[in-house]
XYZ file of C-alpha atoms in Angstrom:
745
model
C 106.762 123.628 130.883
C 105.619 120.451 132.543
C 104.550 117.644 129.366
C 106.407 114.917 130.207
C 106.779 111.726 127.815
C 108.244 108.147 129.093
C 111.269 106.885 127.689
C 112.607 103.395 128.571
C 111.994 103.340 132.204
C 111.793 106.923 133.052
C 109.651 110.185 132.686
C 111.911 112.673 130.953
C 111.248 116.628 131.087
C 110.613 117.423 127.199
C 112.550 120.138 127.315
C 115.907 118.656 128.811
C 115.198 115.842 127.136
C 115.806 117.115 123.645
C 118.649 119.760 124.871
C 119.946 116.709 125.635
C 119.061 114.171 122.864
C 119.466 117.095 119.888
C 121.801 119.267 120.958
C 124.740 117.953 123.786
C 124.826 114.661 121.743
C 125.463 115.955 118.373
C 127.782 117.857 119.364
C 130.238 115.663 121.179
C 129.924 112.857 118.870
C 130.183 115.473 115.591
C 127.022 114.235 113.776
C 126.247 115.723 110.639
C 123.747 118.470 110.152
C 122.151 117.897 113.820
C 123.256 121.401 115.026
C 121.036 123.271 112.913
C 117.806 121.360 113.748
C 119.433 121.622 117.701
C 118.810 125.347 117.412
C 115.837 125.191 115.895
C 114.362 123.066 118.990
C 116.405 125.482 121.273
C 114.566 128.396 119.822
C 111.599 126.746 120.375
C 112.366 126.072 123.756
C 113.166 129.895 124.380
C 110.143 131.227 122.861
C 107.608 128.613 124.532
C 109.532 128.632 128.176
C 106.921 131.547 129.495
C 103.862 129.325 128.323
C 102.007 128.315 130.846
C 98.742 127.258 129.565
C 97.607 123.645 128.730
C 99.424 122.244 125.308
C 97.278 120.879 122.694
C 97.317 117.565 122.015
C 99.396 117.092 118.984
C 97.779 114.525 116.166
C 99.967 113.557 113.128
C 98.971 112.011 109.783
C 101.313 111.746 107.086
C 103.530 108.838 106.024
C 106.796 108.019 104.196
C 107.133 107.884 100.103
C 111.006 106.490 98.915
C 112.531 108.604 96.426
C 115.359 106.350 95.686
C 117.070 103.241 97.736
C 118.329 105.804 99.854
C 116.403 108.914 99.971
C 112.973 109.423 101.150
C 110.296 112.403 101.457
C 107.977 112.576 105.124
C 104.947 114.559 105.004
C 102.532 115.328 107.380
C 99.560 117.291 108.426
C 99.258 118.361 112.203
C 96.528 119.714 113.975
C 98.495 122.542 115.299
C 100.167 125.468 113.100
C 104.000 126.183 113.434
C 107.878 125.527 112.376
C 108.653 121.745 112.575
C 111.321 119.582 113.102
C 112.044 115.860 112.460
C 114.589 113.548 114.412
C 114.820 110.315 112.407
C 117.821 107.434 112.996
C 118.044 103.819 112.804
C 116.954 103.404 116.292
C 115.529 105.422 118.941
C 118.510 107.475 119.678
C 117.488 109.020 116.157
C 120.554 111.211 115.702
C 119.557 113.204 112.609
C 117.106 116.354 112.427
C 116.107 118.299 109.351
C 113.828 121.199 109.580
C 110.416 121.772 107.523
C 110.483 124.648 105.555
C 106.593 125.343 106.280
C 105.323 127.105 109.251
C 101.372 125.853 108.823
C 100.143 122.513 109.437
C 101.368 121.035 106.124
C 105.047 119.744 106.301
C 107.200 117.830 104.245
C 111.089 117.096 104.306
C 113.834 114.728 102.937
C 115.329 111.807 104.561
C 119.027 111.148 103.391
C 121.295 108.949 103.230
C 118.576 105.790 104.335
C 120.124 102.072 104.299
C 117.288 100.298 102.948
C 117.917 97.267 105.041
C 117.663 99.405 108.347
C 114.743 100.384 110.110
C 113.998 104.145 110.500
C 112.592 105.436 113.488
C 111.662 109.310 113.275
C 109.591 111.768 115.848
C 108.525 115.170 114.838
C 108.403 118.301 116.982
C 105.999 121.331 116.167
C 106.521 124.608 117.450
C 103.179 126.256 118.466
C 101.436 129.462 120.215
C 100.692 127.315 123.282
C 104.057 125.995 123.489
C 106.332 122.986 121.449
C 104.854 119.535 121.302
C 106.433 116.516 120.304
C 105.226 113.283 118.758
C 105.261 109.872 119.361
C 108.131 107.223 117.635
C 107.082 105.812 114.305
C 108.782 103.191 113.082
C 109.209 102.054 109.266
C 110.608 98.506 108.646
C 113.483 97.345 106.582
C 112.567 95.860 103.163
C 109.848 98.151 102.601
C 111.824 100.218 99.919
C 111.046 98.610 96.740
C 112.942 101.380 94.861
C 115.879 100.151 92.114
C 118.715 100.423 93.707
C 121.461 102.840 92.614
C 123.285 102.491 89.031
C 126.369 103.606 87.571
C 125.010 105.715 84.522
C 128.373 106.088 82.323
C 126.433 106.462 79.015
C 127.103 104.472 76.236
C 128.952 105.118 72.845
C 126.154 107.475 70.948
C 125.032 106.413 67.301
C 124.096 108.538 64.311
C 123.142 112.031 64.141
C 119.301 111.083 63.371
C 119.001 108.943 66.413
C 120.689 111.789 68.549
C 118.290 113.743 68.074
C 115.767 110.820 68.777
C 117.282 110.409 71.921
C 117.168 114.003 72.402
C 113.214 113.520 72.047
C 113.464 110.865 74.413
C 114.370 113.106 77.414
C 110.451 115.130 77.757
C 109.029 111.221 78.227
C 111.795 109.567 80.283
C 110.448 111.018 83.737
C 107.311 110.037 83.213
C 108.192 106.176 82.365
C 107.196 103.835 84.979
C 107.830 99.703 85.210
C 109.146 98.075 82.315
C 110.045 99.627 78.982
C 110.800 97.547 76.300
C 113.659 99.225 73.634
C 114.231 98.074 69.925
C 118.142 96.338 70.267
C 118.909 98.997 67.329
C 118.071 102.060 69.047
C 120.113 100.857 72.146
C 123.210 102.348 71.241
C 121.700 105.889 71.316
C 118.715 105.961 73.776
C 120.045 103.596 76.432
C 121.506 106.672 78.205
C 118.983 108.348 78.509
C 116.542 106.168 79.334
C 119.050 105.483 82.283
C 117.947 108.497 83.820
C 114.949 107.558 85.256
C 116.657 105.214 87.741
C 113.255 103.546 88.746
C 112.690 101.990 85.456
C 113.464 98.076 84.198
C 114.834 98.400 80.497
C 114.587 95.523 78.356
C 116.070 95.377 75.270
C 114.970 93.187 72.185
C 117.211 91.593 69.653
C 116.384 89.400 67.027
C 119.244 87.410 66.726
C 121.175 85.632 69.465
C 124.685 86.846 68.392
C 123.825 90.590 68.940
C 122.026 89.862 72.039
C 124.752 88.173 73.027
C 126.904 91.087 72.205
C 124.905 93.550 73.821
C 125.220 91.604 77.054
C 128.465 91.252 77.727
C 129.000 94.850 76.767
C 126.434 96.354 79.152
C 128.002 93.862 81.766
C 131.309 95.459 81.421
C 129.735 98.849 81.255
C 127.998 97.701 85.105
C 124.609 98.522 83.607
C 123.608 94.941 83.140
C 120.874 93.368 85.801
C 117.973 94.871 87.415
C 117.796 98.393 85.393
C 119.084 96.884 82.233
C 118.495 92.851 80.776
C 118.003 91.817 77.184
C 116.132 89.561 75.014
C 114.845 87.442 72.141
C 112.023 89.638 70.412
C 110.081 86.279 69.919
C 110.505 85.531 73.871
C 108.707 88.905 75.299
C 105.128 87.915 76.891
C 101.886 89.769 75.334
C 100.520 92.784 76.640
C 103.202 93.167 79.759
C 105.302 96.671 79.133
C 104.735 99.934 80.244
C 106.338 101.347 77.418
C 107.498 99.812 73.917
C 110.205 102.274 72.349
C 110.480 101.014 68.477
C 111.036 102.333 64.584
C 108.221 102.070 62.206
C 109.913 99.086 61.169
C 109.140 97.217 63.865
C 106.037 98.962 64.967
C 103.417 96.120 64.048
C 104.944 93.488 67.146
C 105.456 95.772 69.407
C 101.656 96.423 70.215
C 101.589 92.615 71.494
C 103.742 93.554 74.198
C 102.064 97.049 75.011
C 99.889 96.889 77.737
C 96.388 98.506 77.826
C 97.769 101.165 79.919
C 101.044 101.501 78.103
C 102.895 104.191 76.062
C 104.041 103.440 72.546
C 107.085 105.587 71.101
C 108.291 105.626 68.004
C 110.919 107.152 65.844
C 109.540 108.345 62.477
C 110.224 111.350 60.459
C 106.451 111.252 59.244
C 103.421 110.228 61.426
C 103.442 106.584 62.327
C 100.976 104.852 60.118
C 97.850 104.429 61.603
C 97.553 100.845 63.779
C 95.105 98.877 65.733
C 95.443 95.386 68.328
C 92.713 93.451 68.904
C 90.200 96.199 67.670
C 91.686 99.027 69.749
C 93.447 102.158 68.029
C 96.554 103.957 68.735
C 96.086 107.740 68.968
C 99.513 109.430 68.548
C 100.631 112.539 69.334
C 103.810 114.535 68.285
C 106.838 115.231 70.483
C 109.168 116.463 67.897
C 110.088 116.237 64.692
C 111.215 112.958 64.365
C 109.436 111.278 67.692
C 105.534 110.300 67.787
C 103.422 108.867 71.213
C 101.203 106.476 70.911
C 98.365 105.342 73.331
C 95.656 102.573 73.004
C 92.087 103.644 73.494
C 91.254 100.158 75.350
C 92.217 101.092 79.349
C 89.030 103.193 79.695
C 86.845 100.249 78.401
C 88.583 98.179 81.163
C 86.419 96.986 84.256
C 87.264 98.628 87.702
C 87.525 97.579 91.022
C 87.874 100.923 93.056
C 85.989 100.319 96.248
C 85.804 97.802 99.220
C 83.483 95.787 97.213
C 84.127 96.874 93.646
C 82.028 99.409 93.341
C 80.253 102.164 95.470
C 77.276 99.602 94.939
C 78.951 96.892 96.787
C 77.761 94.561 94.824
C 81.026 92.291 94.715
C 80.849 92.066 90.879
C 82.263 94.826 88.123
C 81.015 92.930 85.331
C 84.226 91.610 84.563
C 83.560 88.187 83.213
C 87.378 87.016 82.367
C 86.550 86.482 78.759
C 83.974 83.722 80.015
C 86.580 81.785 82.208
C 85.270 79.749 84.753
C 88.005 77.249 85.720
C 91.483 77.766 86.772
C 92.537 75.754 83.966
C 91.953 78.280 81.878
C 94.043 81.107 83.418
C 97.888 81.433 82.959
C 99.832 83.002 85.589
C 100.847 86.804 83.731
C 103.234 87.826 86.778
C 103.869 86.668 90.162
C 106.744 88.420 92.950
C 105.875 91.098 95.361
C 104.998 92.579 98.184
C 105.285 88.936 99.807
C 103.836 88.115 103.475
C 106.032 90.885 105.299
C 104.190 93.267 103.545
C 100.633 92.696 105.659
C 99.472 91.783 108.411
C 98.058 87.944 109.065
C 95.483 86.848 107.231
C 92.703 86.471 110.423
C 92.192 90.595 111.027
C 90.182 90.696 107.594
C 91.932 94.329 106.165
C 90.477 96.313 103.408
C 90.453 94.800 99.658
C 92.918 95.388 96.947
C 92.173 98.118 94.210
C 92.628 98.061 90.667
C 92.233 100.812 88.496
C 94.128 102.947 85.665
C 96.199 99.943 85.233
C 97.669 99.640 88.632
C 96.723 97.318 91.680
C 96.824 98.954 94.789
C 97.266 96.755 98.004
C 97.231 97.426 101.558
C 99.917 96.031 104.890
C 100.594 96.676 107.646
C 100.255 100.570 107.955
C 101.368 100.947 104.480
C 100.197 100.611 100.684
C 101.583 99.601 97.517
C 101.391 100.038 93.841
C 101.833 97.669 91.486
C 101.175 97.595 87.352
C 98.747 95.697 86.956
C 99.705 94.213 83.907
C 103.385 93.453 84.739
C 103.850 93.194 88.529
C 106.182 96.151 88.433
C 106.290 97.902 92.135
C 105.663 101.655 90.980
C 105.504 103.197 94.883
C 104.881 102.242 98.590
C 104.121 104.534 101.322
C 104.347 103.712 104.812
C 101.885 105.628 107.095
C 101.658 104.871 110.446
C 97.992 105.636 111.205
C 96.331 103.891 107.746
C 95.269 99.798 109.603
C 92.126 99.325 109.771
C 91.099 96.003 110.432
C 87.454 94.009 111.208
C 86.020 95.372 107.621
C 82.607 93.149 107.919
C 81.810 95.392 110.832
C 83.050 98.723 109.335
C 83.685 99.877 105.469
C 86.610 100.170 103.830
C 89.288 103.381 104.372
C 90.293 104.210 100.937
C 89.069 103.767 97.074
C 90.845 104.815 94.122
C 90.101 106.503 90.428
C 92.779 106.612 87.561
C 93.764 109.467 89.032
C 94.009 109.652 92.763
C 94.109 107.049 95.731
C 91.383 108.746 98.414
C 92.502 107.100 101.656
C 90.732 107.536 105.359
C 94.185 108.323 107.686
C 93.344 109.421 111.277
C 91.482 112.463 111.316
C 91.293 113.481 107.523
C 91.019 111.895 104.074
C 94.484 111.582 102.025
C 94.475 112.294 98.322
C 97.252 110.402 96.787
C 98.511 110.937 93.348
C 97.738 107.048 91.764
C 100.989 107.166 89.601
C 103.561 108.404 91.628
C 102.270 108.351 95.073
C 102.745 111.551 95.910
C 100.995 112.397 99.120
C 99.017 115.776 97.690
C 97.071 116.995 100.256
C 93.874 115.936 102.585
C 90.688 116.718 102.950
C 89.240 117.640 106.645
C 85.784 116.854 108.173
C 83.419 119.925 108.591
C 83.502 122.518 111.946
C 82.722 121.048 114.296
C 84.208 117.179 113.717
C 87.738 118.146 113.594
C 88.591 117.339 117.425
C 87.527 113.742 118.365
C 86.626 112.249 115.480
C 88.213 110.292 112.704
C 87.522 109.969 108.808
C 85.343 106.556 108.894
C 83.661 105.483 105.636
C 85.147 106.793 101.716
C 84.160 106.624 98.419
C 84.116 108.697 95.111
C 82.236 108.874 92.181
C 83.468 111.301 89.003
C 82.769 114.777 90.505
C 81.934 113.670 94.465
C 83.760 112.001 97.707
C 81.780 110.867 100.104
C 82.432 110.284 103.988
C 81.457 109.873 107.208
C 83.135 111.098 110.940
C 83.303 108.464 113.266
C 84.260 109.473 116.991
C 87.837 108.548 117.929
C 88.390 104.796 118.974
C 85.618 103.508 117.033
C 87.956 102.114 114.375
C 88.885 98.792 114.576
C 92.689 98.188 114.515
C 93.531 95.500 117.030
C 95.188 92.678 115.087
C 97.015 90.371 117.171
C 95.640 87.097 119.178
C 92.648 85.400 119.053
C 89.892 88.559 119.991
C 91.368 89.987 116.695
C 89.973 87.043 114.449
C 86.657 89.043 114.193
C 84.730 85.488 114.201
C 82.337 85.526 116.383
C 78.492 86.042 116.659
C 77.932 87.528 120.199
C 80.961 89.024 121.473
C 82.676 92.873 121.168
C 84.313 92.390 117.966
C 80.566 91.991 116.240
C 79.757 95.476 117.055
C 78.917 97.467 114.408
C 81.217 100.553 113.412
C 79.090 103.801 113.120
C 79.626 107.275 111.666
C 77.966 110.360 113.426
C 77.987 112.753 110.222
C 77.253 111.671 106.029
C 79.515 114.770 104.087
C 80.129 114.724 100.307
C 82.702 116.868 98.790
C 83.493 118.431 95.510
C 86.247 116.438 93.966
C 87.753 118.817 91.972
C 87.642 121.736 94.448
C 87.369 120.059 98.013
C 84.169 122.149 99.006
C 81.623 120.667 100.896
C 78.410 120.463 98.917
C 76.462 118.813 101.706
C 76.295 117.209 105.069
C 74.063 115.004 106.689
C 74.367 115.820 110.897
C 73.081 111.820 112.347
C 73.182 110.307 116.218
C 74.425 107.539 113.737
C 74.805 105.712 110.731
C 76.184 102.033 110.267
C 79.179 102.300 107.920
C 78.931 98.576 106.363
C 75.093 99.625 105.103
C 76.394 102.427 102.872
C 76.431 102.148 99.266
C 74.708 104.228 96.103
C 74.031 103.716 92.552
C 74.208 106.382 90.386
C 72.220 109.291 92.486
C 70.623 107.194 95.139
C 72.554 106.987 98.186
C 71.641 104.710 100.885
C 72.308 103.772 104.253
C 71.325 102.308 107.821
C 70.474 105.206 110.332
C 69.913 104.975 114.221
C 67.389 108.233 115.610
C 68.477 107.979 119.297
C 69.706 111.642 120.655
C 71.176 109.808 123.370
C 73.678 107.840 120.431
C 74.802 112.134 119.035
C 75.739 113.120 122.661
C 77.860 109.939 123.340
C 81.730 109.433 122.091
C 80.751 106.423 120.862
C 82.438 105.051 117.791
C 81.034 101.063 117.920
C 77.086 100.135 118.554
C 75.860 96.566 119.584
C 72.800 95.473 117.853
C 70.762 96.761 120.705
C 71.755 99.749 120.449
C 70.940 100.023 116.641
C 67.877 97.993 115.471
C 65.167 99.371 117.825
C 65.402 102.845 116.240
C 67.176 102.113 112.740
C 65.381 103.172 109.446
C 66.929 102.879 106.156
C 66.768 106.351 104.267
C 67.705 106.817 100.429
C 68.699 110.453 99.835
C 70.011 112.030 96.009
C 73.461 111.783 96.360
C 74.344 115.367 94.724
C 71.717 117.315 97.081
C 71.628 115.165 100.391
C 67.718 115.809 99.827
C 65.810 112.287 101.699
C 64.163 110.760 99.098
C 62.600 108.163 101.529
C 62.723 106.679 105.116
C 61.516 103.604 106.259
C 61.534 101.520 109.112
C 64.392 99.269 109.478
C 62.990 95.526 109.612
C 62.597 93.433 112.993
C 66.309 91.645 113.612
C 67.993 89.720 116.212
C 69.280 91.026 119.183
C 72.118 89.967 117.807
C 73.042 90.206 114.146
C 76.680 88.951 113.227
C 76.927 91.139 110.433
C 74.755 94.103 108.247
C 75.367 95.038 104.951
C 74.228 97.410 101.838
C 73.794 96.668 98.324
C 72.280 98.052 95.685
C 71.488 97.919 92.026
C 69.019 100.340 89.553
C 65.872 99.228 91.071
C 66.795 98.135 94.649
C 68.485 98.701 97.804
C 68.845 95.201 99.762
C 69.938 95.129 103.297
C 71.361 91.912 104.548
C 71.846 90.630 108.127
C 72.741 86.896 109.835
C 71.604 85.306 112.783
C 70.236 82.380 114.372
C 71.491 79.990 111.274
C 70.112 82.221 108.157
C 71.246 85.103 106.220
C 67.936 87.755 106.256
C 67.571 89.744 103.065
C 65.175 92.687 103.011
C 64.692 94.690 99.486
C 63.232 98.167 99.016
C 62.486 99.975 96.162
C 64.798 102.370 94.653
C 62.140 105.034 93.994
C 59.634 104.872 97.003
C 61.160 102.527 99.697
C 58.536 99.955 100.055
C 59.217 96.547 100.775
C 59.721 94.723 97.691
C 60.575 91.352 99.108
C 62.458 89.220 101.846
C 64.168 86.040 102.192
C 66.554 84.328 104.762
C 68.432 81.427 103.206
C 70.313 79.303 105.698
C 73.735 79.647 106.730
C 76.052 76.963 105.594
C 78.299 77.040 108.770
C 78.366 79.424 112.242
C 82.199 79.467 111.948
C 84.913 80.590 109.683
C 82.941 83.684 108.225
C 80.339 80.886 106.763
C 77.682 83.062 109.156
C 79.140 86.833 107.659
C 79.417 86.341 103.855
C 78.939 89.701 101.664
C 76.194 88.961 99.442
C 77.411 88.800 95.647
C 74.826 90.540 93.376
C 75.705 89.831 89.694
C 73.293 89.542 86.383
C 70.113 89.634 88.246
C 70.869 87.034 91.094
C 71.843 87.089 94.592
C 74.701 84.846 95.533
C 74.995 83.713 99.545
C 76.849 79.756 99.588
C 75.026 77.778 99.911
C 72.453 79.727 97.962
C 71.376 81.715 94.751
C 68.603 83.711 94.729
C 66.444 85.500 92.329
C 67.435 89.329 92.983
C 63.774 90.544 91.395
C 61.758 88.453 93.957
C 63.895 87.211 96.443
C 63.049 83.259 95.417
C 65.560 80.712 95.907
C 66.707 79.517 92.703
C 68.855 76.795 94.054
C 70.510 75.807 97.491
C 73.425 73.605 98.898
C 75.171 74.307 95.666
C 78.271 76.837 95.350
C 80.359 74.239 96.284
C 82.064 73.254 99.431
C 83.602 76.537 101.043
C 86.277 76.493 103.418
C 88.344 78.983 105.320
C 86.833 82.935 105.923
C 87.110 84.381 102.755
C 84.162 86.433 101.450
C 82.916 85.152 97.560
C 83.356 87.881 94.719
C 81.875 87.345 90.982
C 83.430 86.941 87.822
C 80.601 86.633 85.260
C 80.581 82.762 84.564
C 82.178 81.752 88.182
C 82.303 82.854 91.991
C 85.420 83.204 93.681
C 86.146 81.968 97.078
C 87.937 79.953 99.340
C 87.062 76.204 98.243
C 87.235 72.416 99.366
C 90.701 72.366 99.893
C 91.622 75.899 101.200
C 92.928 77.983 97.981
C 91.253 80.180 95.881
C 88.612 78.706 93.814
C 86.273 79.069 90.769
C 82.977 77.531 91.056
C 81.906 77.489 87.486
C 77.745 78.294 87.020
C 77.315 76.475 84.350
C 79.260 73.240 85.130
C 78.307 73.629 88.722
C 81.570 72.543 89.561
C 84.979 73.917 90.934
C 88.738 74.049 90.232
C 91.407 75.595 92.419
C 94.786 77.536 92.338
C 96.935 74.971 94.399
C 99.001 76.819 97.462
C 97.100 80.242 96.629
C 95.890 81.441 99.780
C 93.799 84.288 99.704
C 92.886 86.701 102.856
C 89.983 85.944 105.853
C 88.068 88.203 104.026
C 88.846 89.669 100.068
C 92.418 89.711 98.783
C 91.009 88.248 94.970
C 89.862 90.389 92.584
C 88.917 90.127 88.770
C 89.494 93.662 86.989
C 90.981 94.684 84.074
C 90.739 91.759 82.140
C 92.990 89.425 84.655
C 92.720 88.275 88.281
C 94.621 89.400 91.146
C 95.704 87.889 94.154
C 97.934 89.913 96.484
C 99.506 88.416 99.003
C 97.152 88.033 102.052
C 97.241 84.942 103.642
C 100.979 85.096 105.352
C 100.719 83.988 108.933
C 98.558 80.883 107.979
C 99.188 77.589 109.723
C 96.713 75.647 107.833
C 98.592 74.847 104.839
C 102.016 75.477 102.619
C 100.943 78.667 100.781
C 103.077 80.737 98.192
C 103.065 83.657 100.193
C 103.226 85.939 96.992
C 101.304 87.719 94.529
C 100.493 86.945 91.194
C 98.379 88.370 88.645
C 96.400 86.035 86.177
C 95.190 86.623 82.931
C 92.798 83.979 80.323
C 94.759 81.804 78.200
C 95.284 83.442 75.008
C 92.740 82.384 72.277
C 93.992 82.368 68.458
C 90.735 84.014 67.488
C 91.377 87.782 66.479
C 94.747 87.934 68.256
C 96.371 89.553 64.752
C 97.754 93.137 64.860
C 96.266 94.734 61.070
C 97.999 97.811 59.733
C 95.441 99.894 58.024
């Protein structure tokens, strides 16, 4: 076999290199567990040595999920079937081998004895019928393992028999818990050891009196369990709506609801069904775990607004109906939580990364080839994934590479779509593009509805990944960074079974112009057969607009509702966005000192109106804002338009902007990067601004309102224009005295 790869300054024969690296060295130095893996690789060499045909190119798509402070699962899929072996270590000498039990294209292994403060390097070797192929080096940075450290789980002294029965009943619930659990101090003796079996939760034990509190703290400290996993507080000092689970007796049930987050679980020790209770008008629905244990959930989560896509929803309105309780001033918001992830998690703010998402009580945030799930109501890190091929930048010229619902995260990684469990981070399975688009293409656009997953394929190399130096600022008007990422095929899959429902093969479709509302899917299509024959993933405006059409199809069937010629545009358009509501599709472009808006009737495609409000600036994002469609109005700083007819209602308004962040809507306010640089609210009623000092958003979209809160996960790292806080923060409206009481019925 003639395949070689570069290591250092030399080209090394693959077979010789792996014999030396993974057989001789492990034998000489006695590396535990390496011998079996080395023999496996030698067997691959022997079986493939007679192969003379060209070895197919190996493509790997997968990621690392930490299972504990020292263990991780590496799961991946490859384009080549066959047995696979992973070599990993703290540097490129690797040193430890582990074999996958799979022999197809889907594999997973467990990486053991990891040091959370050390880098991990790994490579993957796959045995294939045409020969053995080895991947590039992949690297996982230190400090990205957010799992809690291991704990000494010596059992506390057990209580009475009834309490022991309750603790036994908890065993079935404990594996599903995450984040922060509040435990009534009266149940601590019997329940604490059971809860500690889940090493990923933080247990907050609550007491009414100072003496009992101090006694527990001292005893827990002596046992070696007090700290990260177990802490204690007076019940009267606990914040509201923060706990992922509250475990209580009937006597403490009433006040427990005040601490429970909208997505939290309530566990009650009771021989009989707990009383019917409600909090802020939301009832608790009970199910019996055992004879003396009841599990309750509130009905409020399903009523909360979600930000599940790049611009909120698939309609791209940059508004999801979240009004933050009418708040339009930063002084009316309080910090609910703050902390991780920090600036080291992400890419510097310039490259304009995908927006965070909030669904199902979880905040999902992207960093440098990684994603993290944070509890939306208390900031606890739930899980994280290191995914080498996740990165996507220059989102204004592309689309987001992920979306989420209450149960799943859908992430475009290389040539396929990963379906990820939203609760655990487990990479469940992938969806591949249709036949004919599995080689030389990557997964581009992605969105989801209750029943469908929508996507595109884009020729490989079309996705923007460059993030370093001035060219990766992506703020230019007439440069290569203004080229639009374009897909080649539009696909709709059944969400439950993964079946391809329909596809529309096109010469090109602009990712940034794809929204859908209810059953109508819109996009800008370029009819140019030459494009369909070329491996081009990015198009300049000169190749787009002369042969572009605005198209509407039925989301469920793919049948074309209408197709009309796109409006005339400049030879250079800074951006091109599509926004939709029940009545219209609005195409937004930008050139010549103005934004250009064209509205098309949702039913017929007829032109409704056109308007060209001015830019505020030709740099730092002033010329490339994404429109906010909210409550019948369109907001494009510095103007407000009537969405029904395009009339400019006001101009030179929305407050002084600074920096590259695009605005979003929050009912009574527009949120953007304001006059001195931080996250800013502009009040629609008072027409004034207020700011969060030292809290910097990203250069595109990183601060979002959902679930009744305002989330600003850190995305400003690397900025040289201020002393920013560089931490993630969740804000909530200040509590009102009206309607706050818990009522027992």
